[in-house]
Short mmCIF file of C-alpha atoms in Angstrom, two decimals:
data_model
loop_
_atom_site.label_atom_id
_atom_site.label_comp_id
_atom_site.label_asym_id
_atom_site.label_seq_id
_atom_site.Cartn_x
_atom_site.Cartn_y
_atom_site.Cartn_z
CA MET A 1 7.66 -14.80 6.49
CA GLU A 2 5.65 -11.69 7.38
CA ALA A 3 8.60 -10.52 9.49
CA ILE A 4 10.73 -10.53 6.36
CA PHE A 5 8.13 -8.54 4.44
CA ARG A 6 8.06 -6.01 7.27
CA LYS A 7 11.68 -5.23 6.43
CA ASN A 8 10.40 -4.00 3.07
CA GLU A 9 7.58 -1.99 4.67
CA SER A 10 9.24 1.38 4.14
CA GLU A 11 9.40 0.84 0.40
CA THR A 12 5.77 -0.32 0.39
CA ASN A 13 4.81 2.87 2.24
CA GLU A 14 6.49 4.90 -0.51
CA PHE A 15 4.65 2.90 -3.17
CA THR A 16 1.36 3.48 -1.35
CA ALA A 17 2.01 7.23 -1.06
CA LYS A 18 2.65 7.35 -4.83
CA ALA A 19 -0.60 5.42 -5.40
CA PHE A 20 -2.45 7.98 -3.26
CA LEU A 21 -1.04 10.84 -5.33
CA PHE A 22 -2.12 9.02 -8.49
CA ILE A 23 -5.64 8.62 -7.10
CA TYR A 24 -5.78 12.30 -6.17
CA ALA A 25 -4.50 13.27 -9.63
CA PHE A 26 -7.32 11.18 -11.10
CA ILE A 27 -9.84 13.06 -8.93
CA LEU A 28 -8.40 16.38 -10.17
CA LEU A 29 -8.64 15.12 -13.76
CA MET A 30 -12.26 14.18 -13.20
CA GLY A 31 -12.93 17.67 -11.85
CA ALA A 32 -11.25 19.25 -14.88
CA LEU A 33 -13.27 17.09 -17.29
CA CYS A 34 -16.46 18.08 -15.49
CA GLY A 35 -15.42 21.71 -15.78
CA ILE A 36 -15.19 21.52 -19.58
CA GLY A 37 -18.42 19.56 -19.89
CA ILE A 38 -17.08 16.07 -20.67
CA PHE A 39 -18.89 14.59 -17.67
CA ASP A 40 -22.36 15.68 -16.58
CA ILE A 41 -21.67 15.85 -12.84
CA ASN A 42 -22.48 18.72 -10.53
CA PRO A 43 -19.17 20.67 -10.24
CA VAL A 44 -19.91 21.45 -6.58
CA MET A 45 -19.90 17.71 -5.81
CA VAL A 46 -16.63 17.14 -7.63
CA TRP A 47 -14.74 20.03 -6.05
CA LEU A 48 -16.14 19.10 -2.65
CA LEU A 49 -14.55 15.68 -3.19
CA VAL A 50 -11.29 17.34 -4.26
CA GLY A 51 -11.20 19.43 -1.09
CA ILE A 52 -12.17 16.72 1.39
CA THR A 53 -9.77 14.08 0.04
CA PHE A 54 -6.78 16.42 -0.13
CA VAL A 55 -5.58 15.74 3.43
CA PRO A 56 -5.99 11.91 3.56
CA LEU A 57 -4.49 11.41 0.08
CA VAL A 58 -1.74 14.04 -0.02
CA LEU A 59 -0.69 14.15 3.65
CA PRO A 60 0.89 10.64 3.54
CA ALA A 61 3.28 11.73 0.78
CA ILE A 62 4.29 14.75 2.91
CA LEU A 63 4.87 12.55 5.98
CA ILE A 64 6.98 10.06 4.00
CA TYR A 65 8.87 12.24 1.52
CA VAL A 66 9.26 15.47 3.52
CA PHE A 67 9.40 14.34 7.15
CA HIS A 68 10.71 10.81 6.36
CA ILE A 69 8.31 9.13 8.80
CA ASN A 70 8.23 5.34 8.45
CA LYS A 71 6.79 4.08 11.72
CA PRO A 72 4.80 0.82 12.05
CA TRP A 73 1.58 2.78 12.65
CA LEU A 74 1.94 4.66 9.38
CA LYS A 75 0.42 1.88 7.28
CA TYR A 76 -2.73 1.98 9.42
CA LEU A 77 -2.92 5.74 8.99
CA LEU A 78 -2.61 5.24 5.23
CA MET A 79 -5.42 2.67 5.15
CA THR A 80 -7.64 4.83 7.37
CA GLY A 81 -7.15 7.88 5.15
CA LEU A 82 -7.84 5.90 2.00
CA GLY A 83 -10.89 4.23 3.53
CA LEU A 84 -12.36 7.59 4.55
CA SER A 85 -11.63 9.05 1.09
CA VAL A 86 -13.43 6.15 -0.54
CA GLY A 87 -16.34 6.66 1.86
CA VAL A 88 -16.60 10.34 0.94
CA CYS A 89 -16.58 9.47 -2.77
CA TYR A 90 -19.29 6.87 -2.21
CA PHE A 91 -21.36 9.26 -0.11
CA ILE A 92 -21.35 11.77 -2.95
CA PHE A 93 -21.83 9.41 -5.92
CA THR A 94 -23.45 6.38 -4.16
CA PHE A 95 -23.78 3.17 -6.22
CA GLN A 96 -22.01 4.70 -9.22
CA SER A 97 -18.72 4.31 -7.34
CA VAL A 98 -19.27 1.09 -5.35
CA ILE A 99 -16.32 -0.63 -7.04
CA ILE A 100 -13.84 1.74 -5.40
CA PHE A 101 -14.38 0.01 -2.05
CA VAL A 102 -11.96 -2.72 -3.12
CA VAL A 103 -9.14 -0.17 -3.52
CA PRO A 104 -8.07 0.01 0.19
CA SER A 105 -7.92 -3.77 0.46
CA VAL A 106 -5.98 -4.10 -2.80
CA ILE A 107 -3.43 -1.58 -1.49
CA ALA A 108 -3.33 -3.35 1.90
CA ALA A 109 -2.57 -6.65 0.15
CA PHE A 110 0.75 -5.23 -1.10
CA TYR A 111 2.03 -5.20 2.49
CA MET A 112 1.63 -8.98 2.83
CA ASN A 113 0.32 -8.30 6.33
CA LYS A 114 -2.79 -10.24 7.32
CA ARG A 115 -3.63 -7.92 10.23
CA LEU A 116 -3.55 -4.85 7.98
CA LEU A 117 -5.65 -6.61 5.35
CA TRP A 118 -8.33 -7.49 7.89
CA TYR A 119 -8.19 -3.95 9.24
CA SER A 120 -8.93 -2.63 5.75
CA GLY A 121 -11.85 -5.05 5.41
CA ILE A 122 -13.48 -4.11 8.73
CA LEU A 123 -12.90 -0.40 8.12
CA THR A 124 -14.45 -0.59 4.65
CA CYS A 125 -17.62 -2.29 5.93
CA ILE A 126 -17.96 0.39 8.63
CA VAL A 127 -17.48 3.13 6.02
CA ILE A 128 -20.10 1.57 3.70
CA ILE A 129 -22.68 1.47 6.50
CA ALA A 130 -21.83 4.98 7.68
CA ALA A 131 -22.07 6.39 4.14
CA HIS A 132 -25.51 4.86 3.62
CA ILE A 133 -26.78 6.12 6.97
CA ALA A 134 -25.44 9.59 6.16
CA THR A 135 -27.48 9.69 2.97
CA GLY A 136 -30.60 9.44 5.12
CA PHE A 137 -29.84 12.88 6.55
CA TYR A 138 -28.37 14.65 3.56
CA MET A 139 -28.39 13.46 -0.01
CA PHE A 140 -26.73 15.07 -2.99
CA GLN A 141 -28.78 12.88 -5.32
CA PRO A 142 -31.95 11.75 -3.50
CA TRP A 143 -33.29 9.92 -6.55
CA ILE A 144 -30.36 7.48 -6.25
CA GLU A 145 -30.87 6.69 -2.54
CA PRO A 146 -34.68 6.66 -2.09
CA PHE A 147 -34.72 5.10 1.40
CA LEU A 148 -35.09 7.47 4.33
CA ASP A 149 -35.54 5.21 7.38
CA ILE A 150 -32.52 3.47 8.90
CA LYS A 151 -33.97 -0.04 8.54
CA SER A 152 -34.57 0.34 4.80
CA ILE A 153 -31.21 2.00 4.26
CA LEU A 154 -29.45 -0.92 5.94
CA GLN A 155 -31.62 -3.65 4.43
CA TYR A 156 -31.69 -2.46 0.83
CA GLY A 157 -28.57 -0.31 0.65
CA ALA A 158 -25.74 -0.95 3.10
CA ILE A 159 -26.01 -4.71 3.64
CA PRO A 160 -26.17 -5.67 -0.08
CA ARG A 161 -23.18 -3.38 -0.77
CA CYS A 162 -21.26 -4.93 2.14
CA MET A 163 -21.97 -8.40 0.77
CA GLN A 164 -20.71 -7.39 -2.67
CA TYR A 165 -17.56 -5.98 -1.14
CA LEU A 166 -17.00 -8.96 1.17
CA LEU A 167 -17.03 -11.33 -1.80
CA CYS A 168 -14.17 -9.36 -3.38
CA PHE A 169 -12.45 -9.11 0.00
CA ALA A 170 -12.63 -12.88 0.52
CA LEU A 171 -10.96 -13.42 -2.85
CA LEU A 172 -8.21 -10.95 -1.91
CA VAL A 173 -7.64 -12.73 1.41
CA MET A 174 -7.44 -16.08 -0.39
CA LEU A 175 -4.98 -14.65 -2.91
CA ASN A 176 -2.90 -13.10 -0.14
CA LEU A 177 -2.80 -16.31 1.89
CA ARG A 178 -1.95 -18.31 -1.21
CA HIS A 179 0.93 -16.03 -2.01
CA LEU A 180 2.24 -16.12 1.57
CA HIS A 181 1.93 -19.91 1.58
CA TYR A 182 3.85 -20.13 -1.67
CA MET A 183 6.59 -17.85 -0.35
CA GLN A 184 6.78 -19.85 2.90
CA THR A 185 6.96 -23.11 0.94
CA MET A 186 9.82 -21.78 -1.16
CA ALA A 187 11.58 -20.53 1.97
CA ASP A 188 11.18 -23.91 3.70
CA LYS A 189 12.37 -25.68 0.58
CA ASN A 190 15.52 -23.60 0.59
CA ALA A 191 16.02 -23.78 4.35
CA THR A 192 18.23 -26.87 4.32
CA PRO A 193 21.66 -26.52 5.96
CA GLU A 194 23.27 -27.02 2.56
CA LYS A 195 21.21 -24.24 1.00
CA GLU A 196 21.84 -21.97 3.98
CA ASP A 197 25.59 -22.49 3.63
CA SER A 198 25.37 -21.95 -0.12
CA ASP A 199 23.43 -18.68 0.28
CA LYS A 200 25.85 -17.46 2.95
CA GLU A 201 28.84 -18.29 0.76
CA GLU A 202 27.17 -16.47 -2.14
CA PHE A 203 26.47 -13.50 0.16
CA ASN A 204 30.09 -13.32 1.32
CA CYS A 205 31.34 -13.68 -2.24
CA LEU A 206 29.06 -10.88 -3.31
CA LEU A 207 30.45 -8.60 -0.62
CA THR A 208 33.93 -9.07 -2.03
CA LEU A 209 32.70 -7.86 -5.44
CA LEU A 210 31.30 -4.64 -4.02
CA SER A 211 33.21 -1.50 -3.17
CA GLU A 212 33.06 -0.29 0.44
CA ARG A 213 30.34 2.25 -0.37
CA GLU A 214 28.39 -0.26 -2.47
CA LYS A 215 28.62 -2.69 0.43
CA ASP A 216 27.17 -0.10 2.82
CA VAL A 217 24.29 0.56 0.45
CA PHE A 218 23.70 -3.14 -0.19
CA LEU A 219 23.50 -4.03 3.51
CA LEU A 220 20.97 -1.26 4.09
CA MET A 221 18.96 -2.37 1.04
CA ALA A 222 18.87 -5.94 2.32
CA ASN A 223 17.61 -4.63 5.67
CA GLY A 224 14.65 -2.95 3.97
CA TYR A 225 15.86 0.65 3.76
CA THR A 226 14.48 2.77 0.92
CA ASN A 227 16.75 4.84 -1.32
CA LYS A 228 15.78 7.99 0.59
CA GLN A 229 16.54 6.39 3.95
CA ILE A 230 19.89 5.14 2.65
CA ALA A 231 20.72 8.64 1.37
CA ASP A 232 19.90 10.16 4.76
CA LYS A 233 21.83 7.53 6.72
CA LEU A 234 24.97 7.65 4.57
CA TYR A 235 24.78 11.40 3.84
CA LEU A 236 24.56 10.84 0.09
CA SER A 237 22.44 12.42 -2.61
CA MET A 238 19.50 10.47 -4.05
CA GLY A 239 21.23 10.39 -7.45
CA THR A 240 24.36 8.84 -5.93
CA VAL A 241 22.32 6.20 -4.10
CA LYS A 242 20.47 5.31 -7.29
CA ASN A 243 23.78 4.87 -9.08
CA TYR A 244 25.03 2.56 -6.33
CA VAL A 245 21.78 0.59 -6.42
CA SER A 246 22.07 0.16 -10.20
CA MET A 247 25.63 -1.16 -9.78
CA ILE A 248 24.46 -3.55 -7.06
CA TYR A 249 21.67 -4.86 -9.29
CA GLU A 250 24.18 -5.40 -12.07
CA LYS A 251 26.66 -7.25 -9.85
CA THR A 252 24.01 -9.40 -8.15
CA GLY A 253 22.14 -10.12 -11.37
CA ASN A 254 18.93 -9.42 -9.47
CA LYS A 255 16.83 -6.27 -9.94
CA GLU A 256 14.11 -7.27 -7.47
CA ARG A 257 14.64 -5.47 -4.17
CA THR A 258 12.22 -7.74 -2.28
CA SER A 259 14.05 -10.79 -3.61
CA LEU A 260 17.34 -9.44 -2.25
CA ILE A 261 15.73 -8.89 1.16
CA LEU A 262 14.26 -12.40 1.23
CA LYS A 263 17.55 -13.99 0.26
CA TYR A 264 20.17 -12.00 2.14
CA SER A 265 18.59 -10.12 5.06
CA ARG A 266 19.33 -12.91 7.54
CA PHE A 267 23.06 -12.55 6.88
CA CYS A 268 23.25 -8.78 7.32
CA GLU A 269 23.39 -8.48 11.11
CA GLU A 270 26.85 -10.00 11.39
CA ASN A 271 28.07 -7.46 8.83
CA ASP A 272 26.59 -4.35 10.46
#
């Protein structure tokens, strides 16, 4: 089942890059609100956060949308950048921003990839501990983190925060496993020879309803290609690809891209 979701990984990378840009826009908004006095936060702290998080939050969008990189390692780079950004935010604002530690794992859950989810969990715990230790050497707000020795920082700061995070992480893992189990159950339920033949007949019938160009786009969609990748491969404009995709959705009666991948990807190879 995870292999099928990996076919949709490129689209998930694009979604994640958009989420990163949204997060960075929120940071900029926070800086602007501080600038006009809405929030009582030291402007130096806010703009330091804006500067440090620029690369890990904006660079992914450049790699994906400008250089069209969609390699398997990219999702780990995304999670690492987000984890470090969250750590910087926590280092500056300490317990006021502890809830943001669930963000990398929530984003990782969209990939339906257990290895990536566990990577985000381990990375987040390391970042929490590192951020607390760092406050022992330099603190923007020393009255918030009163512990100066490593033992106290770990005992009263890092470990309790890690436990809070791990509770949320455990729930995310359970939710992720439950969803994967449900998807696998539905796949097994529909894996009878009769259902397989029915889906293949439906797939072949669908191909006859599509024009040659729509068929090319559909086969690439079912193999997990994003609109941008389809445009590059077929030498089409993004607007043209979107029009074809809309027509395909209309003819299939299904507007869920992941659903199309789950249902038809296994039949695409013989039609390459």
